[in-house]
PDB file of C-alpha atoms in Angstrom:
ATOM      1  CA  MET P1204       0.000   0.000   0.000  1.00  0.00           C
ATOM      2  CA  THR P1205       1.327   3.422  -1.003  1.00  0.00           C
ATOM      3  CA  ILE P1206      -0.878   6.380  -0.217  1.00  0.00           C
ATOM      4  CA  ARG P1207      -0.375   9.229  -2.658  1.00  0.00           C
ATOM      5  CA  ARG P1208      -1.544  12.845  -2.746  1.00  0.00           C
ATOM      6  CA  ARG P1209      -2.073  15.327  -5.516  1.00  0.00           C
ATOM      7  CA  THR P1210      -3.338  18.874  -5.507  1.00  0.00           C
ATOM      8  CA  ILE P1211      -6.466  19.548  -7.540  1.00  0.00           C
ATOM      9  CA  VAL P1212      -7.406  23.037  -8.692  1.00  0.00           C
ATOM     10  CA  HIS P1213     -10.857  23.253 -10.205  1.00  0.00           C
ATOM     11  CA  ASP P1214     -13.405  25.814 -11.293  1.00  0.00           C
ATOM     12  CA  GLY P1215     -16.648  26.639  -9.557  1.00  0.00           C
ATOM     13  CA  PRO P1216     -18.804  29.624  -8.651  1.00  0.00           C
ATOM     14  CA  GLY P1217     -16.453  32.302  -7.345  1.00  0.00           C
ATOM     15  CA  GLY P1218     -13.416  30.019  -7.913  1.00  0.00           C
ATOM     16  CA  PRO P1219     -10.834  28.726  -8.516  1.00  0.00           C
ATOM     17  CA  PHE P1220     -10.712  26.204  -5.668  1.00  0.00           C
ATOM     18  CA  GLU P1221      -7.791  24.102  -4.442  1.00  0.00           C
ATOM     19  CA  GLY P1222      -8.018  20.802  -2.572  1.00  0.00           C
ATOM     20  CA  VAL P1223      -6.000  17.633  -2.008  1.00  0.00           C
ATOM     21  CA  PHE P1224      -6.822  14.197  -3.400  1.00  0.00           C
ATOM     22  CA  ALA P1225      -5.526  10.988  -1.756  1.00  0.00           C
ATOM     23  CA  TRP P1226      -5.538   7.398  -2.999  1.00  0.00           C
ATOM     24  CA  ASP P1227      -3.674   4.105  -2.746  1.00  0.00           C
ATOM     25  CA  ASP P1228      -1.757   3.661  -5.975  1.00  0.00           C
ATOM     26  CA  ALA P1229      -1.320  -0.088  -5.407  1.00  0.00           C
ATOM     27  CA  ASP P1230      -4.798  -0.452  -6.914  1.00  0.00           C
ATOM     28  CA  ALA P1231      -5.172   0.767 -10.491  1.00  0.00           C
ATOM     29  CA  THR P1232      -8.938   0.274 -10.693  1.00  0.00           C
ATOM     30  CA  PRO P1233     -11.537   2.944  -9.890  1.00  0.00           C
ATOM     31  CA  ARG P1234     -12.845   2.719  -6.360  1.00  0.00           C
ATOM     32  CA  PRO P1235     -15.509   4.522  -4.288  1.00  0.00           C
ATOM     33  CA  GLY P1236     -14.792   8.166  -3.578  1.00  0.00           C
ATOM     34  CA  VAL P1237     -15.347  10.233  -0.442  1.00  0.00           C
ATOM     35  CA  LEU P1238     -15.605  14.014  -0.328  1.00  0.00           C
ATOM     36  CA  VAL P1239     -14.035  15.428   2.864  1.00  0.00           C
ATOM     37  CA  ILE P1240     -15.507  18.812   3.790  1.00  0.00           C
ATOM     38  CA  PRO P1241     -13.496  21.007   6.193  1.00  0.00           C
ATOM     39  CA  ASN P1242     -14.564  22.997   9.220  1.00  0.00           C
ATOM     40  CA  VAL P1243     -14.750  26.749   9.734  1.00  0.00           C
ATOM     41  CA  LEU P1244     -11.046  27.287   8.979  1.00  0.00           C
ATOM     42  CA  GLY P1245     -11.201  25.895   5.450  1.00  0.00           C
ATOM     43  CA  GLN P1246      -8.969  23.382   3.665  1.00  0.00           C
ATOM     44  CA  LYS P1247      -5.890  22.432   5.713  1.00  0.00           C
ATOM     45  CA  GLU P1248      -3.479  19.644   6.557  1.00  0.00           C
ATOM     46  CA  SER P1249      -5.779  17.916   9.054  1.00  0.00           C
ATOM     47  CA  ASP P1250      -8.325  17.485   6.247  1.00  0.00           C
ATOM     48  CA  ASN P1251      -5.627  16.050   3.994  1.00  0.00           C
ATOM     49  CA  LEU P1252      -4.789  13.527   6.718  1.00  0.00           C
ATOM     50  CA  LYS P1253      -8.445  12.499   6.901  1.00  0.00           C
ATOM     51  CA  ALA P1254      -8.354  11.959   3.139  1.00  0.00           C
ATOM     52  CA  GLU P1255      -5.256   9.793   3.529  1.00  0.00           C
ATOM     53  CA  ALA P1256      -6.921   7.783   6.308  1.00  0.00           C
ATOM     54  CA  LEU P1257      -9.870   7.131   3.992  1.00  0.00           C
ATOM     55  CA  ALA P1258      -7.457   6.115   1.234  1.00  0.00           C
ATOM     56  CA  ALA P1259      -5.969   3.581   3.649  1.00  0.00           C
ATOM     57  CA  LEU P1260      -9.470   2.115   4.026  1.00  0.00           C
ATOM     58  CA  GLY P1261      -9.620   1.552   0.271  1.00  0.00           C
ATOM     59  CA  TYR P1262     -11.347   4.711  -0.903  1.00  0.00           C
ATOM     60  CA  ALA P1263     -10.207   7.682  -2.950  1.00  0.00           C
ATOM     61  CA  ALA P1264     -10.799  10.896  -1.020  1.00  0.00           C
ATOM     62  CA  PHE P1265     -10.806  14.597  -1.845  1.00  0.00           C
ATOM     63  CA  ALA P1266     -10.307  17.145   0.935  1.00  0.00           C
ATOM     64  CA  CYS P1267     -12.128  19.950  -0.807  1.00  0.00           C
ATOM     65  CA  ASP P1268     -12.025  23.735  -0.701  1.00  0.00           C
ATOM     66  CA  LEU P1269     -15.291  25.675  -0.463  1.00  0.00           C
ATOM     67  CA  PHE P1270     -13.867  29.114   0.318  1.00  0.00           C
ATOM     68  CA  GLY P1271     -11.628  29.657  -2.719  1.00  0.00           C
ATOM     69  CA  GLN P1272      -7.955  29.207  -3.526  1.00  0.00           C
ATOM     70  CA  GLY P1273      -5.810  30.841  -0.845  1.00  0.00           C
ATOM     71  CA  LYS P1274      -8.770  31.682   1.398  1.00  0.00           C
ATOM     72  CA  ARG P1275      -7.955  30.110   4.747  1.00  0.00           C
ATOM     73  CA  THR P1276      -8.229  31.362   8.319  1.00  0.00           C
ATOM     74  CA  GLN P1277      -6.730  30.722  11.740  1.00  0.00           C
ATOM     75  CA  ARG P1278      -8.451  30.459  15.090  1.00  0.00           C
ATOM     76  CA  GLY P1279      -9.231  33.792  16.676  1.00  0.00           C
ATOM     77  CA  GLU P1280     -10.749  37.010  15.405  1.00  0.00           C
ATOM     78  CA  GLY P1281     -12.033  36.690  11.857  1.00  0.00           C
ATOM     79  CA  ALA P1282     -11.826  32.895  11.808  1.00  0.00           C
ATOM     80  CA  SER P1283     -15.367  32.536  10.485  1.00  0.00           C
ATOM     81  CA  ARG P1284     -15.377  35.249   7.830  1.00  0.00           C
ATOM     82  CA  TYR P1285     -15.430  32.968   4.782  1.00  0.00           C
ATOM     83  CA  MET P1286     -17.865  30.568   6.403  1.00  0.00           C
ATOM     84  CA  ASP P1287     -20.112  33.501   7.304  1.00  0.00           C
ATOM     85  CA  ASP P1288     -20.292  34.511   3.655  1.00  0.00           C
ATOM     86  CA  LEU P1289     -21.522  31.042   2.684  1.00  0.00           C
ATOM     87  CA  ASN P1290     -23.920  30.800   5.619  1.00  0.00           C
ATOM     88  CA  ALA P1291     -25.470  33.998   4.284  1.00  0.00           C
ATOM     89  CA  ASP P1292     -25.823  32.485   0.791  1.00  0.00           C
ATOM     90  CA  ARG P1293     -26.723  28.822   1.144  1.00  0.00           C
ATOM     91  CA  ALA P1294     -27.588  28.580  -2.561  1.00  0.00           C
ATOM     92  CA  LEU P1295     -23.998  29.547  -3.417  1.00  0.00           C
ATOM     93  CA  LEU P1296     -22.761  27.007  -0.877  1.00  0.00           C
ATOM     94  CA  ARG P1297     -24.893  24.322  -2.543  1.00  0.00           C
ATOM     95  CA  GLU P1298     -23.390  25.071  -5.953  1.00  0.00           C
ATOM     96  CA  ARG P1299     -19.844  25.036  -4.576  1.00  0.00           C
ATOM     97  CA  LEU P1300     -20.582  21.634  -3.052  1.00  0.00           C
ATOM     98  CA  ARG P1301     -21.822  20.483  -6.441  1.00  0.00           C
ATOM     99  CA  ALA P1302     -18.577  21.697  -8.038  1.00  0.00           C
ATOM    100  CA  SER P1303     -16.443  19.948  -5.407  1.00  0.00           C
ATOM    101  CA  LEU P1304     -18.339  16.733  -5.968  1.00  0.00           C
ATOM    102  CA  GLY P1305     -17.729  17.091  -9.703  1.00  0.00           C
ATOM    103  CA  ALA P1306     -14.011  17.538  -9.106  1.00  0.00           C
ATOM    104  CA  LEU P1307     -13.925  14.310  -7.085  1.00  0.00           C
ATOM    105  CA  THR P1308     -15.844  12.241  -9.619  1.00  0.00           C
ATOM    106  CA  ALA P1309     -13.639  13.524 -12.474  1.00  0.00           C
ATOM    107  CA  GLU P1310     -10.561  11.789 -11.037  1.00  0.00           C
ATOM    108  CA  PRO P1311      -9.655   8.551 -12.861  1.00  0.00           C
ATOM    109  CA  GLU P1312      -9.185   6.639  -9.598  1.00  0.00           C
ATOM    110  CA  VAL P1313     -12.820   7.262  -8.607  1.00  0.00           C
ATOM    111  CA  ASP P1314     -15.904   5.244  -9.485  1.00  0.00           C
ATOM    112  CA  ALA P1315     -18.138   8.212 -10.291  1.00  0.00           C
ATOM    113  CA  GLY P1316     -21.240   6.175  -9.496  1.00  0.00           C
ATOM    114  CA  ALA P1317     -20.105   5.420  -5.955  1.00  0.00           C
ATOM    115  CA  VAL P1318     -19.315   8.510  -3.891  1.00  0.00           C
ATOM    116  CA  ALA P1319     -20.111   9.683  -0.370  1.00  0.00           C
ATOM    117  CA  ALA P1320     -19.352  12.741   1.749  1.00  0.00           C
ATOM    118  CA  ILE P1321     -18.152  13.389   5.277  1.00  0.00           C
ATOM    119  CA  GLY P1322     -17.800  16.762   6.966  1.00  0.00           C
ATOM    120  CA  PHE P1323     -16.724  18.368  10.205  1.00  0.00           C
ATOM    121  CA  CYS P1324     -18.420  21.314  11.971  1.00  0.00           C
ATOM    122  CA  PHE P1325     -19.380  23.603   9.053  1.00  0.00           C
ATOM    123  CA  GLY P1326     -18.555  20.634   6.840  1.00  0.00           C
ATOM    124  CA  GLY P1327     -21.136  18.596   8.720  1.00  0.00           C
ATOM    125  CA  LYS P1328     -23.728  21.193   7.810  1.00  0.00           C
ATOM    126  CA  CYS P1329     -22.558  20.923   4.205  1.00  0.00           C
ATOM    127  CA  VAL P1330     -23.150  17.153   4.192  1.00  0.00           C
ATOM    128  CA  LEU P1331     -26.710  17.755   5.336  1.00  0.00           C
ATOM    129  CA  ASP P1332     -27.167  20.382   2.630  1.00  0.00           C
ATOM    130  CA  MET P1333     -25.961  17.890   0.025  1.00  0.00           C
ATOM    131  CA  ALA P1334     -28.705  15.537   1.192  1.00  0.00           C
ATOM    132  CA  ARG P1335     -31.260  18.339   1.194  1.00  0.00           C
ATOM    133  CA  ALA P1336     -30.235  19.263  -2.353  1.00  0.00           C
ATOM    134  CA  GLY P1337     -30.451  15.685  -3.602  1.00  0.00           C
ATOM    135  CA  LEU P1338     -26.850  15.632  -4.817  1.00  0.00           C
ATOM    136  CA  PRO P1339     -25.861  12.215  -6.202  1.00  0.00           C
ATOM    137  CA  ILE P1340     -24.001  10.574  -3.340  1.00  0.00           C
ATOM    138  CA  ARG P1341     -24.468   7.172  -1.691  1.00  0.00           C
ATOM    139  CA  GLY P1342     -24.431   8.525   1.859  1.00  0.00           C
ATOM    140  CA  GLY P1343     -23.266  11.310   4.145  1.00  0.00           C
ATOM    141  CA  VAL P1344     -21.646  11.545   7.584  1.00  0.00           C
ATOM    142  CA  SER P1345     -21.836  14.699   9.688  1.00  0.00           C
ATOM    143  CA  PHE P1346     -19.324  15.028  12.537  1.00  0.00           C
ATOM    144  CA  HIS P1347     -20.268  17.648  15.179  1.00  0.00           C
ATOM    145  CA  GLY P1348     -22.188  19.506  12.486  1.00  0.00           C
ATOM    146  CA  VAL P1349     -24.497  22.501  12.558  1.00  0.00           C
ATOM    147  CA  TYR P1350     -28.128  21.721  11.900  1.00  0.00           C
ATOM    148  CA  ASP P1351     -29.931  24.877  10.744  1.00  0.00           C
ATOM    149  CA  ARG P1352     -31.915  24.494   7.531  1.00  0.00           C
ATOM    150  CA  PRO P1353     -31.146  26.423   4.332  1.00  0.00           C
ATOM    151  CA  ASP P1354     -33.524  28.999   2.864  1.00  0.00           C
ATOM    152  CA  TRP P1355     -34.210  26.867  -0.229  1.00  0.00           C
ATOM    153  CA  PRO P1356     -36.622  23.924  -0.286  1.00  0.00           C
ATOM    154  CA  SER P1357     -35.218  20.477   0.338  1.00  0.00           C
ATOM    155  CA  VAL P1358     -35.924  17.529  -1.897  1.00  0.00           C
ATOM    156  CA  ASP P1359     -38.658  15.188  -0.706  1.00  0.00           C
ATOM    157  CA  PRO P1360     -37.891  12.437  -0.119  1.00  0.00           C
ATOM    158  CA  ILE P1361     -34.266  12.672   0.930  1.00  0.00           C
ATOM    159  CA  THR P1362     -33.042   9.434  -0.576  1.00  0.00           C
ATOM    160  CA  LEU P1363     -29.475   9.094   0.672  1.00  0.00           C
ATOM    161  CA  PRO P1364     -28.707   7.600   4.097  1.00  0.00           C
ATOM    162  CA  LEU P1365     -27.237   9.876   6.742  1.00  0.00           C
ATOM    163  CA  LEU P1366     -25.154   9.305   9.866  1.00  0.00           C
ATOM    164  CA  ILE P1367     -25.042  12.186  12.346  1.00  0.00           C
ATOM    165  CA  CYS P1368     -22.229  11.924  14.913  1.00  0.00           C
ATOM    166  CA  HIS P1369     -23.018  14.405  17.650  1.00  0.00           C
ATOM    167  CA  GLY P1370     -21.391  15.488  20.891  1.00  0.00           C
ATOM    168  CA  TRP P1371     -24.233  15.742  23.367  1.00  0.00           C
ATOM    169  CA  ASP P1372     -22.657  18.708  25.174  1.00  0.00           C
ATOM    170  CA  ASP P1373     -22.201  20.696  21.936  1.00  0.00           C
ATOM    171  CA  PRO P1374     -23.562  24.221  22.524  1.00  0.00           C
ATOM    172  CA  LEU P1375     -23.904  24.708  18.751  1.00  0.00           C
ATOM    173  CA  GLY P1376     -26.251  21.725  18.635  1.00  0.00           C
ATOM    174  CA  PRO P1377     -28.431  21.876  21.746  1.00  0.00           C
ATOM    175  CA  PRO P1378     -31.124  19.236  22.232  1.00  0.00           C
ATOM    176  CA  ALA P1379     -33.798  21.407  20.608  1.00  0.00           C
ATOM    177  CA  ALA P1380     -31.700  21.715  17.422  1.00  0.00           C
ATOM    178  CA  VAL P1381     -31.050  17.968  17.374  1.00  0.00           C
ATOM    179  CA  VAL P1382     -34.757  17.202  17.734  1.00  0.00           C
ATOM    180  CA  ALA P1383     -35.566  19.734  15.005  1.00  0.00           C
ATOM    181  CA  LEU P1384     -33.119  17.994  12.658  1.00  0.00           C
ATOM    182  CA  ALA P1385     -34.612  14.600  13.499  1.00  0.00           C
ATOM    183  CA  ASP P1386     -38.088  15.961  12.789  1.00  0.00           C
ATOM    184  CA  GLU P1387     -36.914  17.468   9.487  1.00  0.00           C
ATOM    185  CA  LEU P1388     -35.259  14.275   8.277  1.00  0.00           C
ATOM    186  CA  THR P1389     -38.183  12.136   9.385  1.00  0.00           C
ATOM    187  CA  ALA P1390     -40.643  14.376   7.554  1.00  0.00           C
ATOM    188  CA  ALA P1391     -38.458  14.075   4.431  1.00  0.00           C
ATOM    189  CA  ARG P1392     -38.541  10.253   4.770  1.00  0.00           C
ATOM    190  CA  ALA P1393     -34.759  10.088   5.050  1.00  0.00           C
ATOM    191  CA  ASP P1394     -32.854   7.020   6.220  1.00  0.00           C
ATOM    192  CA  TRP P1395     -31.036   8.621   9.121  1.00  0.00           C
ATOM    193  CA  GLN P1396     -29.259   7.578  12.289  1.00  0.00           C
ATOM    194  CA  LEU P1397     -27.921   9.639  15.167  1.00  0.00           C
ATOM    195  CA  HIS P1398     -24.944   8.690  17.354  1.00  0.00           C
ATOM    196  CA  ALA P1399     -24.742  10.955  20.395  1.00  0.00           C
ATOM    197  CA  TYR P1400     -21.610  10.856  22.556  1.00  0.00           C
ATOM    198  CA  GLY P1401     -22.030  11.724  26.214  1.00  0.00           C
ATOM    199  CA  GLY P1402     -19.475  14.116  27.655  1.00  0.00           C
ATOM    200  CA  ALA P1403     -18.324  15.245  24.196  1.00  0.00           C
ATOM    201  CA  GLY P1404     -18.844  18.702  22.793  1.00  0.00           C
ATOM    202  CA  HIS P1405     -18.257  20.551  19.570  1.00  0.00           C
ATOM    203  CA  ALA P1406     -15.081  19.712  17.588  1.00  0.00           C
ATOM    204  CA  PHE P1407     -14.635  16.354  19.336  1.00  0.00           C
ATOM    205  CA  THR P1408     -12.561  15.080  16.357  1.00  0.00           C
ATOM    206  CA  ASP P1409     -10.253  18.114  16.259  1.00  0.00           C
ATOM    207  CA  HIS P1410      -6.827  17.370  17.755  1.00  0.00           C
ATOM    208  CA  ALA P1411      -5.920  21.058  17.424  1.00  0.00           C
ATOM    209  CA  MET P1412      -8.674  22.101  19.849  1.00  0.00           C
ATOM    210  CA  PRO P1413      -7.787  20.843  23.327  1.00  0.00           C
ATOM    211  CA  ALA P1414     -10.594  20.375  25.800  1.00  0.00           C
ATOM    212  CA  GLY P1415     -10.963  23.100  28.383  1.00  0.00           C
ATOM    213  CA  HIS P1416     -13.626  25.390  26.981  1.00  0.00           C
ATOM    214  CA  ALA P1417     -17.101  24.328  28.071  1.00  0.00           C
ATOM    215  CA  GLY P1418     -18.748  22.360  25.292  1.00  0.00           C
ATOM    216  CA  PHE P1419     -15.758  22.489  22.913  1.00  0.00           C
ATOM    217  CA  GLY P1420     -12.655  20.403  22.371  1.00  0.00           C
ATOM    218  CA  TYR P1421     -11.121  17.134  21.324  1.00  0.00           C
ATOM    219  CA  ASP P1422     -12.466  13.939  22.853  1.00  0.00           C
ATOM    220  CA  ALA P1423     -10.459  10.808  22.037  1.00  0.00           C
ATOM    221  CA  LYS P1424     -13.239   8.370  22.860  1.00  0.00           C
ATOM    222  CA  ALA P1425     -15.855  10.144  20.727  1.00  0.00           C
ATOM    223  CA  ASP P1426     -13.320  10.593  17.927  1.00  0.00           C
ATOM    224  CA  ARG P1427     -12.552   6.855  17.854  1.00  0.00           C
ATOM    225  CA  ARG P1428     -16.173   5.774  18.160  1.00  0.00           C
ATOM    226  CA  SER P1429     -17.380   8.130  15.445  1.00  0.00           C
ATOM    227  CA  TRP P1430     -14.635   7.016  13.018  1.00  0.00           C
ATOM    228  CA  GLU P1431     -15.581   3.381  13.635  1.00  0.00           C
ATOM    229  CA  ALA P1432     -19.237   4.250  13.007  1.00  0.00           C
ATOM    230  CA  MET P1433     -18.316   6.085   9.797  1.00  0.00           C
ATOM    231  CA  SER P1434     -16.213   3.141   8.597  1.00  0.00           C
ATOM    232  CA  GLN P1435     -19.098   0.730   9.071  1.00  0.00           C
ATOM    233  CA  PHE P1436     -21.572   3.173   7.515  1.00  0.00           C
ATOM    234  CA  LEU P1437     -19.454   3.596   4.382  1.00  0.00           C
ATOM    235  CA  GLN P1438     -18.946  -0.134   4.127  1.00  0.00           C
ATOM    236  CA  VAL P1439     -22.729  -0.559   3.898  1.00  0.00           C
ATOM    237  CA  ALA P1440     -23.157   2.426   1.575  1.00  0.00           C
ATOM    238  CA  PHE P1441     -20.624   0.937  -0.834  1.00  0.00           C
ATOM    239  CA  LYS P1442     -21.496  -2.727  -0.287  1.00  0.00           C
ATOM    240  CA  ASN P1443     -21.811  -3.397  -4.020  1.00  0.00           C
ATOM    241  CA  ASN P1444     -18.222  -2.199  -4.524  1.00  0.00           C
ATOM    242  CA  GLU P1445     -16.689  -4.832  -2.247  1.00  0.00           C
ATOM    243  CA  ILE P1446     -14.831  -2.400   0.009  1.00  0.00           C
ATOM    244  CA  VAL P1447     -13.805  -3.952   3.335  1.00  0.00           C
ATOM    245  CA  ALA P1448     -13.153  -1.155   5.806  1.00  0.00           C
ATOM    246  CA  GLU P1449     -10.572  -1.649   8.544  1.00  0.00           C
ATOM    247  CA  VAL P1450     -11.396  -0.022  11.856  1.00  0.00           C
ATOM    248  CA  PRO P1451      -8.373   1.895  13.203  1.00  0.00           C
ATOM    249  CA  ALA P1452      -6.880   0.847  16.510  1.00  0.00           C
ATOM    250  CA  ALA P1453      -8.050   2.630  19.638  1.00  0.00           C
TER     251      ALA P1453
END
């Protein structure tokens, strides 16, 4: 197994956009693809490492860029400025997601008929918006996402399965917001499941955010459990493609 990376620059509304694609070059045949959608800070090395981890499971993965080439932020003042622009224009966000998905499926290592998406924080919201928009993916996984609905009408029914991995102490996803999401997905006849992790808050997968702020921070147990759940979920989503996912060690 040799995991490779390449940078992909692609067009899209307001582009260009620059992300990183990862795959195992020991296999020359197309395989299922996974779109990795970053958090509030935009495309970065931790997203590339997630793409590589997915490549080690047998997928081809694209850590995408929704903000635009060179548009990245750091924690602190102004960290959310590019995300805020897209939160204010969810239709633009939807079309950028469509363009990112197109960039993934254009890669020769990817089976364009077998793709899924995972996302973290803002990226988790994006996964839900992909489902709401009816974009052609086999399934979506939201890690500590944000659950507010867009201002455009969702498809009905939502046909792709969804896994929501949620830190129960997340102040950005209080119980009322979680119930509202469950009600929304149920009304849309979606195939959804919710994994809630007690004692975990927002950003529970983010090694760069140490615990210490109430309701925020990395949680090793929730991180491991949610990755295991994602691995099993993708294995089912791609069951016709004969992927056998390996669960990482604790």
